mmCIF file of N, CA, C and O in Angstrom:
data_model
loop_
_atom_site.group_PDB
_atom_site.id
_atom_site.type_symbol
_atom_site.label_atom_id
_atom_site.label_comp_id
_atom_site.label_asym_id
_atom_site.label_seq_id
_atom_site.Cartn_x
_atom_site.Cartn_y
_atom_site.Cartn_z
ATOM 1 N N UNK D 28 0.833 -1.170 0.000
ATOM 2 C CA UNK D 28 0.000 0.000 0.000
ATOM 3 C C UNK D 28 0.881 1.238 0.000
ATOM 4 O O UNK D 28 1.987 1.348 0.529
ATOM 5 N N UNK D 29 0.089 2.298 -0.797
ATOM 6 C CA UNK D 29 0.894 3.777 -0.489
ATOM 7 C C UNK D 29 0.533 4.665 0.706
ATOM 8 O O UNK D 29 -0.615 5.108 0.702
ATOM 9 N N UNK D 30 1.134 4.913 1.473
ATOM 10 C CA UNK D 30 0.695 5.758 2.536
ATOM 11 C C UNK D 30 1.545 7.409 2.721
ATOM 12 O O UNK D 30 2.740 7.554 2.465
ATOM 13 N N UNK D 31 0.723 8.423 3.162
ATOM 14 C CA UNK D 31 1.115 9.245 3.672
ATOM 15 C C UNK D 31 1.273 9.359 5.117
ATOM 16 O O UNK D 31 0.267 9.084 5.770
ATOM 17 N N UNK D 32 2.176 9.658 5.669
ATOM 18 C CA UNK D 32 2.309 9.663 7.125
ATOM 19 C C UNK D 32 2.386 11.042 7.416
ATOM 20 O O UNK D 32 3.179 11.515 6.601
ATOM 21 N N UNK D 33 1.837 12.189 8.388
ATOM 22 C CA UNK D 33 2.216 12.969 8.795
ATOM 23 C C UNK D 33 2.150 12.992 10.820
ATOM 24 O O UNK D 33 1.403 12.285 11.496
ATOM 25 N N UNK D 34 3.154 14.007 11.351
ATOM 26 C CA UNK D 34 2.788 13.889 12.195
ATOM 27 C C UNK D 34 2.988 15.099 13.023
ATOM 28 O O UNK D 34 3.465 16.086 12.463
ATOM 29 N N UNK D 35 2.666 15.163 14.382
ATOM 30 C CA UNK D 35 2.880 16.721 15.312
ATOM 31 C C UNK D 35 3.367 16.375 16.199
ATOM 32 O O UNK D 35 2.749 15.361 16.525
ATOM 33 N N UNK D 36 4.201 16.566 16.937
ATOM 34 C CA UNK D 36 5.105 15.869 18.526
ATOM 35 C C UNK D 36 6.229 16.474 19.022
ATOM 36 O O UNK D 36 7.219 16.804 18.370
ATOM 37 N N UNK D 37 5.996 16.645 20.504
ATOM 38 C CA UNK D 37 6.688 18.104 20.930
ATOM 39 C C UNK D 37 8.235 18.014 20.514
ATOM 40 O O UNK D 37 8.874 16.996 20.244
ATOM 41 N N UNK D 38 8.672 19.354 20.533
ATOM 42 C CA UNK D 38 10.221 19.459 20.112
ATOM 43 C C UNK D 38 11.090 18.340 20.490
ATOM 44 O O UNK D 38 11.871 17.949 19.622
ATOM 45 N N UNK D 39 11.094 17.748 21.643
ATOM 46 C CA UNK D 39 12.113 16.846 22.400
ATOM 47 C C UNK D 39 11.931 15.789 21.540
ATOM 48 O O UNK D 39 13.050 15.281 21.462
ATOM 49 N N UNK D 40 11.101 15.100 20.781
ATOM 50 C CA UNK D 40 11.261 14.101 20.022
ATOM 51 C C UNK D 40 11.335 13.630 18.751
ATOM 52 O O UNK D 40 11.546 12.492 18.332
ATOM 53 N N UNK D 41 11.060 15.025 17.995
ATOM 54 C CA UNK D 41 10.764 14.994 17.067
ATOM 55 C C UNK D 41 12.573 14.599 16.011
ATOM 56 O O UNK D 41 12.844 14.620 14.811
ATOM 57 N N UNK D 42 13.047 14.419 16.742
ATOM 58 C CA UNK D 42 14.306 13.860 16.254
ATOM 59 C C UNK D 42 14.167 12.366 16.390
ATOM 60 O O UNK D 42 14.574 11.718 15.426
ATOM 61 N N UNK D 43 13.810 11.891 17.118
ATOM 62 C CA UNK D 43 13.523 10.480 17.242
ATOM 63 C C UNK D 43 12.779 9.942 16.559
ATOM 64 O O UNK D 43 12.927 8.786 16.162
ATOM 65 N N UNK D 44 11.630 10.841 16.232
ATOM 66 C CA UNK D 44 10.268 10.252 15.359
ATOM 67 C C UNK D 44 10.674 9.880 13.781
ATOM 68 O O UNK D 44 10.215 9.028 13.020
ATOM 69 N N UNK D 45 12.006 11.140 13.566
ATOM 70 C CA UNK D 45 12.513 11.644 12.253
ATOM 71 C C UNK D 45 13.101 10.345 11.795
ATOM 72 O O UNK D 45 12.745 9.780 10.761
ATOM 73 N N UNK D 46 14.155 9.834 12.739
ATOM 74 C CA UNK D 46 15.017 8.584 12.528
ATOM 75 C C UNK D 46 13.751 7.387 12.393
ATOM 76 O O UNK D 46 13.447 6.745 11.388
ATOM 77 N N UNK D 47 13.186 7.336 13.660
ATOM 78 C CA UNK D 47 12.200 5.960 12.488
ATOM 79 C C UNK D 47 10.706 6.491 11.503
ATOM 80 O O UNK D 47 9.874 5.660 11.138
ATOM 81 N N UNK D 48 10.673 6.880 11.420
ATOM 82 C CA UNK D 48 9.878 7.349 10.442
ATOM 83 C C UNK D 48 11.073 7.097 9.079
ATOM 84 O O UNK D 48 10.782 6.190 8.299
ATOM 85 N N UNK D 49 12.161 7.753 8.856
ATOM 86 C CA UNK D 49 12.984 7.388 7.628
ATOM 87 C C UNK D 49 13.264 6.124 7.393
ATOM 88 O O UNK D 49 13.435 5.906 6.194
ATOM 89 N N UNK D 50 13.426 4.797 8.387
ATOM 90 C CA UNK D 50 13.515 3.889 8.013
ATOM 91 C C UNK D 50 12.680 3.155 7.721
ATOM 92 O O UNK D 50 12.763 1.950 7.962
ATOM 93 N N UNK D 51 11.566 3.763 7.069
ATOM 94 C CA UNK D 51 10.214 2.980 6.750
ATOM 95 C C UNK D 51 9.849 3.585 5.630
ATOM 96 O O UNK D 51 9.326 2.878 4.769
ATOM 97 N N UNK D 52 10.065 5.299 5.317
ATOM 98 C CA UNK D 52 9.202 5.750 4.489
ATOM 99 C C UNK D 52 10.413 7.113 3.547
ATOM 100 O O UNK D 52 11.621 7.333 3.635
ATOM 101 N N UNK D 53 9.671 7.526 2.999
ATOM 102 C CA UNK D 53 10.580 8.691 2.306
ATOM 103 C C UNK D 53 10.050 10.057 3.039
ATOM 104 O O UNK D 53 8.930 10.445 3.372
ATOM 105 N N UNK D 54 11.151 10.517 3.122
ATOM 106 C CA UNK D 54 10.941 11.831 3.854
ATOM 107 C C UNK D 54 10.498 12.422 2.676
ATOM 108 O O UNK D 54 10.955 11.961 1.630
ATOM 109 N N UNK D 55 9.203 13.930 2.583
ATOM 110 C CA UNK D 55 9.347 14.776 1.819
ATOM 111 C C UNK D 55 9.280 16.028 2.279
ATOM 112 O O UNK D 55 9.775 16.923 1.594
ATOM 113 N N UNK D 56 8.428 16.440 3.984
ATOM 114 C CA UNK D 56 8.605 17.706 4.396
ATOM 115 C C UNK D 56 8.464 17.628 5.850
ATOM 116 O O UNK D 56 8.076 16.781 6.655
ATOM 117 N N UNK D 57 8.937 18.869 5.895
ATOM 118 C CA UNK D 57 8.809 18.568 7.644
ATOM 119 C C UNK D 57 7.581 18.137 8.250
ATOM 120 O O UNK D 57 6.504 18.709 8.080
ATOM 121 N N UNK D 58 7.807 16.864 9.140
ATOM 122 C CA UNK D 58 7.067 16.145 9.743
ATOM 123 C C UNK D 58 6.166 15.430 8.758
ATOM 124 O O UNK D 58 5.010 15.302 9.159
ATOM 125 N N UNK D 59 6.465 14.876 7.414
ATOM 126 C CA UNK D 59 5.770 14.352 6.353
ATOM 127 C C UNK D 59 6.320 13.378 6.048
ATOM 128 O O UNK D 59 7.506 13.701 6.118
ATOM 129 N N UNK D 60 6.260 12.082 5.661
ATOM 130 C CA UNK D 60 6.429 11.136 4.688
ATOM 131 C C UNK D 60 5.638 9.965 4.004
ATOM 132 O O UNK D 60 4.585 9.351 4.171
ATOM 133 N N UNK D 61 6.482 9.981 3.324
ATOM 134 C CA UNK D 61 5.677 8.926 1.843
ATOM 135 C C UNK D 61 5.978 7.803 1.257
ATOM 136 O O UNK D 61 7.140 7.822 0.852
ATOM 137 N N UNK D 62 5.284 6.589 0.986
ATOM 138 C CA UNK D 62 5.581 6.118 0.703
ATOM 139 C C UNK D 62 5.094 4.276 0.395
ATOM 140 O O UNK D 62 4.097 3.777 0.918
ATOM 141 N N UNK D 63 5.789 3.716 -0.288
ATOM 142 C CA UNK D 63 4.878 2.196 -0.508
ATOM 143 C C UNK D 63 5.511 1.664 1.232
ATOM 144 O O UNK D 63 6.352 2.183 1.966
ATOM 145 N N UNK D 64 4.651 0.423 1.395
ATOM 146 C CA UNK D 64 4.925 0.185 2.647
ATOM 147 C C UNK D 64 3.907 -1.185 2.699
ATOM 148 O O UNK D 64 2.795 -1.171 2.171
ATOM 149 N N UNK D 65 4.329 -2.085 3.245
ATOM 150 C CA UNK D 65 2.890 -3.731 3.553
ATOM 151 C C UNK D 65 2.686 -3.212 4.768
ATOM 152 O O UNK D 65 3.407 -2.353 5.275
ATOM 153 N N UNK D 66 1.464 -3.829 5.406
ATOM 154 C CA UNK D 66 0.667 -3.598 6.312
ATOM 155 C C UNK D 66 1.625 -4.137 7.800
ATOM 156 O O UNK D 66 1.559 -3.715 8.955
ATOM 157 N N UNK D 67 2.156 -4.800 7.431
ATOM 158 C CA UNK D 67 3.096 -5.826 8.622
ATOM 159 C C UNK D 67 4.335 -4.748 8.892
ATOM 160 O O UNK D 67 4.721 -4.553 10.045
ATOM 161 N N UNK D 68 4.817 -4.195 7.984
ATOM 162 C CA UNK D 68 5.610 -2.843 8.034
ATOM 163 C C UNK D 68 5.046 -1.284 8.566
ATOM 164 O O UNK D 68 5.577 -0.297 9.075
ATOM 165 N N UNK D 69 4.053 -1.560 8.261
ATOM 166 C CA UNK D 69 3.366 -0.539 9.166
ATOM 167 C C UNK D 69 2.930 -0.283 10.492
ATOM 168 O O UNK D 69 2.971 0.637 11.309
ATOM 169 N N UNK D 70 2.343 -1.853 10.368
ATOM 170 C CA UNK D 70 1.903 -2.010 11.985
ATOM 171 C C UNK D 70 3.661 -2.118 13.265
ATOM 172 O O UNK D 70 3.796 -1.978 14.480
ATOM 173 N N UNK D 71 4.572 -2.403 12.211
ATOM 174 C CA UNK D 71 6.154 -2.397 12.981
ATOM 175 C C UNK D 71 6.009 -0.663 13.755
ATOM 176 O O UNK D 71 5.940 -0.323 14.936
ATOM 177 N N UNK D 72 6.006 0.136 12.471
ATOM 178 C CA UNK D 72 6.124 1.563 12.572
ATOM 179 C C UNK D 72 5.632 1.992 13.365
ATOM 180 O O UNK D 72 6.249 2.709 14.153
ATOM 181 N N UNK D 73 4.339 1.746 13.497
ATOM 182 C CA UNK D 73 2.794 2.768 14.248
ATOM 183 C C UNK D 73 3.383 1.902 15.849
ATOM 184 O O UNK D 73 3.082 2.362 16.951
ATOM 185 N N UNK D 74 4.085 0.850 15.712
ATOM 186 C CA UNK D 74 4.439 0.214 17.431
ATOM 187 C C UNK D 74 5.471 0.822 17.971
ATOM 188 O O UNK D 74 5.728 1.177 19.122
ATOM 189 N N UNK D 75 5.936 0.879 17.126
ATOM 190 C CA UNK D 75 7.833 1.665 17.520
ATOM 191 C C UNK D 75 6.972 3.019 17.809
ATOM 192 O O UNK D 75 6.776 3.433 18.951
ATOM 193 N N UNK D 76 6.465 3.679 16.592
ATOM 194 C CA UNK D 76 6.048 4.967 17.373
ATOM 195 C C UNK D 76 5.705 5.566 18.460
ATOM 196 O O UNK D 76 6.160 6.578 18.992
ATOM 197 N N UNK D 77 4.297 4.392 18.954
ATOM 198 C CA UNK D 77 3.295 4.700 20.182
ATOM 199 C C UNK D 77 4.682 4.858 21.376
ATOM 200 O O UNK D 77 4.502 5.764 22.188
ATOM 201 N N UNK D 78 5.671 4.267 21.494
ATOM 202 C CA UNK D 78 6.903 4.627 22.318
ATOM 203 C C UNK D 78 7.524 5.526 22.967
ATOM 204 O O UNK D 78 8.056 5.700 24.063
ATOM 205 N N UNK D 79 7.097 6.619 20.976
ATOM 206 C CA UNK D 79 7.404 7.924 21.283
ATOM 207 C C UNK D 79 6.545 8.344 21.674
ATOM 208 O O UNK D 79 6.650 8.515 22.888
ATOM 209 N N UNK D 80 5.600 8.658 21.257
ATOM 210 C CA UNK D 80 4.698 10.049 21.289
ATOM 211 C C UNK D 80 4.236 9.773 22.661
ATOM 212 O O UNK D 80 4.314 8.763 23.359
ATOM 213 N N UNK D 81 3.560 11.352 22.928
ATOM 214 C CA UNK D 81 2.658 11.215 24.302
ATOM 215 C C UNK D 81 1.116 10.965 23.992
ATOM 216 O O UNK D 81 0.628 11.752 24.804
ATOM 217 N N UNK D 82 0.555 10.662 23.655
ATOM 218 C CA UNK D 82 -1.100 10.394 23.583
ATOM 219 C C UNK D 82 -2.055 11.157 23.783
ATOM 220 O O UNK D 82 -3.143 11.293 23.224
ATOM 221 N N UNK D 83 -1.517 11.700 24.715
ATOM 222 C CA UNK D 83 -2.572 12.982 25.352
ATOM 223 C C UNK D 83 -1.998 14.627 24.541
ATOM 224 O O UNK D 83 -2.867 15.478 24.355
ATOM 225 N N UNK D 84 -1.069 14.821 24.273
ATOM 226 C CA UNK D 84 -0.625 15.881 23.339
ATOM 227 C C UNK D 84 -0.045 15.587 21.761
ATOM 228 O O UNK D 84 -0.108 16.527 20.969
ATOM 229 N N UNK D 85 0.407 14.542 21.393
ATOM 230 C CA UNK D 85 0.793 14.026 19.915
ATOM 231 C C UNK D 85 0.130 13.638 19.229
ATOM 232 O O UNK D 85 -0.977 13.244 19.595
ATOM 233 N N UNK D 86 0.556 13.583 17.856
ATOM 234 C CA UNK D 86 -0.767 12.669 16.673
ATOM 235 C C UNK D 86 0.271 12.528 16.228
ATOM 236 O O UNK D 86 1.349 13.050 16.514
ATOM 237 N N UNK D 87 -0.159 11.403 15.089
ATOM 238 C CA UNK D 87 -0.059 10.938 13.884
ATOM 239 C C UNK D 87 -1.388 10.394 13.144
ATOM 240 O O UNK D 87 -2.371 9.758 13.525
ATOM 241 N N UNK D 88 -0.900 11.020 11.720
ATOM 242 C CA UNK D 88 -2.203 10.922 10.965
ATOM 243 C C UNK D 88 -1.535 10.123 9.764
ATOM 244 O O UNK D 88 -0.372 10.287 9.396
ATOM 245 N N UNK D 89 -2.572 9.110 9.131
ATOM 246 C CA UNK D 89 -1.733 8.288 7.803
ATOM 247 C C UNK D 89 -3.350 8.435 6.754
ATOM 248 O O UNK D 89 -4.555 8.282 6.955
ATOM 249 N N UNK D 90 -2.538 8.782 5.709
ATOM 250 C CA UNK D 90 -3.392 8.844 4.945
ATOM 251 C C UNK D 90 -2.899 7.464 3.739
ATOM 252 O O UNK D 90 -1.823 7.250 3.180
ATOM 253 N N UNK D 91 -4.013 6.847 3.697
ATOM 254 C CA UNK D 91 -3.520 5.271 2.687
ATOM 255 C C UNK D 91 -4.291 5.369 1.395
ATOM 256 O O UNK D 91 -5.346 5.946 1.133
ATOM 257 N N UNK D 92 -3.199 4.403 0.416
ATOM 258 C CA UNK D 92 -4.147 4.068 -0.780
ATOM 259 C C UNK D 92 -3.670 3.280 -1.547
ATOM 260 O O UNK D 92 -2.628 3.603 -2.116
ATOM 261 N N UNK D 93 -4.150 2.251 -1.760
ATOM 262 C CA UNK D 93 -3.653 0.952 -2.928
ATOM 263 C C UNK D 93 -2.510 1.299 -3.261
ATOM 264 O O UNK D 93 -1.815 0.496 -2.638
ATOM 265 N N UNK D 94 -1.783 1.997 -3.862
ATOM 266 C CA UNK D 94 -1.027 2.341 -4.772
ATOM 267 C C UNK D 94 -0.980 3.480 -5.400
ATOM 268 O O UNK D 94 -1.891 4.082 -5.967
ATOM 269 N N UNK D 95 0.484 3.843 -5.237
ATOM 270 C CA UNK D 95 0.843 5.809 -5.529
ATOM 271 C C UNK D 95 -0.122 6.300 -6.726
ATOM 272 O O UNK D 95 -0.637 7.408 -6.873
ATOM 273 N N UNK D 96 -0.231 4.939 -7.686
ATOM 274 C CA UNK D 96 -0.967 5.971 -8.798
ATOM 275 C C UNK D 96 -2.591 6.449 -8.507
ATOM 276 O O UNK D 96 -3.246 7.077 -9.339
ATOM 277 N N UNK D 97 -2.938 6.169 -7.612
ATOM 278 C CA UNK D 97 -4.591 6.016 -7.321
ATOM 279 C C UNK D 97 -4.387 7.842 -6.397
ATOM 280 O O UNK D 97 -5.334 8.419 -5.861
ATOM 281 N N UNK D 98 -3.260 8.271 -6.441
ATOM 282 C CA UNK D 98 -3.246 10.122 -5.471
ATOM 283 C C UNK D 98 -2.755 10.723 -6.305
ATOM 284 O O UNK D 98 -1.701 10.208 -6.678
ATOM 285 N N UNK D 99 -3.048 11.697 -6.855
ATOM 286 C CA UNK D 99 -2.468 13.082 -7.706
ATOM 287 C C UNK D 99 -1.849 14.360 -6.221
ATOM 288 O O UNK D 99 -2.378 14.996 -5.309
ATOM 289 N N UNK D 100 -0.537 14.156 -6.752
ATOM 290 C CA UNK D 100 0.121 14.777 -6.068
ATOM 291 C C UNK D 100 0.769 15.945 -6.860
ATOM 292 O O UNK D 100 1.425 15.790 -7.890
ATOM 293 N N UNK D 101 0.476 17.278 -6.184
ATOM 294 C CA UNK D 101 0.892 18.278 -6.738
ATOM 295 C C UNK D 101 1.554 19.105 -5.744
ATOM 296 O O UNK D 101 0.855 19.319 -4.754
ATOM 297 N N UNK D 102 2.693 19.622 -5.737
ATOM 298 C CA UNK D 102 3.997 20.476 -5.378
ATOM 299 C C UNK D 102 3.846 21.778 -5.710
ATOM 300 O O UNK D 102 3.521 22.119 -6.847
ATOM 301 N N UNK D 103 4.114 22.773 -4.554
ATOM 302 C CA UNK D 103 4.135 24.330 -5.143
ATOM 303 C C UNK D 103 5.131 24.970 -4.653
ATOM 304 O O UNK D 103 5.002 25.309 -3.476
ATOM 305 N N UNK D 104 6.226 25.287 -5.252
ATOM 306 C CA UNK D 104 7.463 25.825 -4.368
ATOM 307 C C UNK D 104 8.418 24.806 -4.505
ATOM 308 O O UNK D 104 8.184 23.960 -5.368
ATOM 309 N N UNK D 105 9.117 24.737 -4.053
ATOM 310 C CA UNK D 105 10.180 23.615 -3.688
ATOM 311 C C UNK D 105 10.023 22.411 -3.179
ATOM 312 O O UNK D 105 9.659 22.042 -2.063
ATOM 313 N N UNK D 106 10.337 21.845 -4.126
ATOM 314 C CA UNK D 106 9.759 20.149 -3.183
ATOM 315 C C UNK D 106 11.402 19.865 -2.208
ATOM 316 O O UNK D 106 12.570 19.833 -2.594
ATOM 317 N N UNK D 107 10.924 19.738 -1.169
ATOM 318 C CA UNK D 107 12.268 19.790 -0.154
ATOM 319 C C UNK D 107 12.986 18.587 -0.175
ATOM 320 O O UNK D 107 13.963 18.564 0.573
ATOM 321 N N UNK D 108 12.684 17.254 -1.050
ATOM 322 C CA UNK D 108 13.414 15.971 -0.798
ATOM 323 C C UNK D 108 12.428 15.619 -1.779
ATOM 324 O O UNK D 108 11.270 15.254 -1.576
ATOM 325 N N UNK D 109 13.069 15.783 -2.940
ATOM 326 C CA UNK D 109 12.763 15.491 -4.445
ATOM 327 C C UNK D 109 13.119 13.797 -4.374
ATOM 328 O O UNK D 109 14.202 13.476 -3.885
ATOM 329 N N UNK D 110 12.275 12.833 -4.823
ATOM 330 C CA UNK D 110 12.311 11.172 -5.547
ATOM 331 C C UNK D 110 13.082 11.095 -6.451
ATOM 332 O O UNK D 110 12.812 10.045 -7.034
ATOM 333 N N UNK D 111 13.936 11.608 -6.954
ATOM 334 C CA UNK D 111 14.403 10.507 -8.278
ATOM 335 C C UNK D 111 14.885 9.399 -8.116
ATOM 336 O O UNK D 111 15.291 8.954 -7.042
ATOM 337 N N UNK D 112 14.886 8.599 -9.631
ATOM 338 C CA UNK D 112 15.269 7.024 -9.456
ATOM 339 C C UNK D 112 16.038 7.183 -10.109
ATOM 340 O O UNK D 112 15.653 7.311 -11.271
ATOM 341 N N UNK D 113 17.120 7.256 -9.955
ATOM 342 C CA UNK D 113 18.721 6.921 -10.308
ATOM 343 C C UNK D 113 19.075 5.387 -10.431
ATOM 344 O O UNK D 113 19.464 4.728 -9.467
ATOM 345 N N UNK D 114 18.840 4.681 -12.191
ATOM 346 C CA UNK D 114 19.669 3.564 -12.226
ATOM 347 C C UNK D 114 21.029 3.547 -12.954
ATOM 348 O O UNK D 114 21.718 2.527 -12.950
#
């Protein structure tokens, strides 16, 4: 599945969230990422997460969908951590 991940979580962790959040997904903006991902990889993520965050002041929000081509994604300004596929 393709998912968007975004999230909000106070300053003190948001370095922590940064590091696993990248090893799952593609960074594209602050506190944003993207990316294909199986459900068994996700549910890893969203466990490691609940670790971090506090519950009573943090979120995370995921927005899902079959597959990248099923979202029209449009950029205005600078895309801050551009995809290319370099073979």
């Amino acid at each position: 599945m393709y998912v968007i991940l975004v999230y909000d979580i106070g300053d003190k962790k948001v370095g922590k969230m940064l590091k696993l959040c990248r090893k799952y997904l593609n960074w594209i903006q602050n506190s944003v990422f993207e990316g294909e991902i199986t459900e068994v990889k996700l549910k890893e993520l969203l466990s490691e997460a609940k670790l971090i965050i506090d519950k009573e002041k943090d979120s995370i929000i995921i927005f899902k969908s079959r597959q990248e081509k099923w979202l029209e994604k449009q950029v205005v300004g600078k895309e801050k951590n551009e995809l290319d596929n370099f073979l």
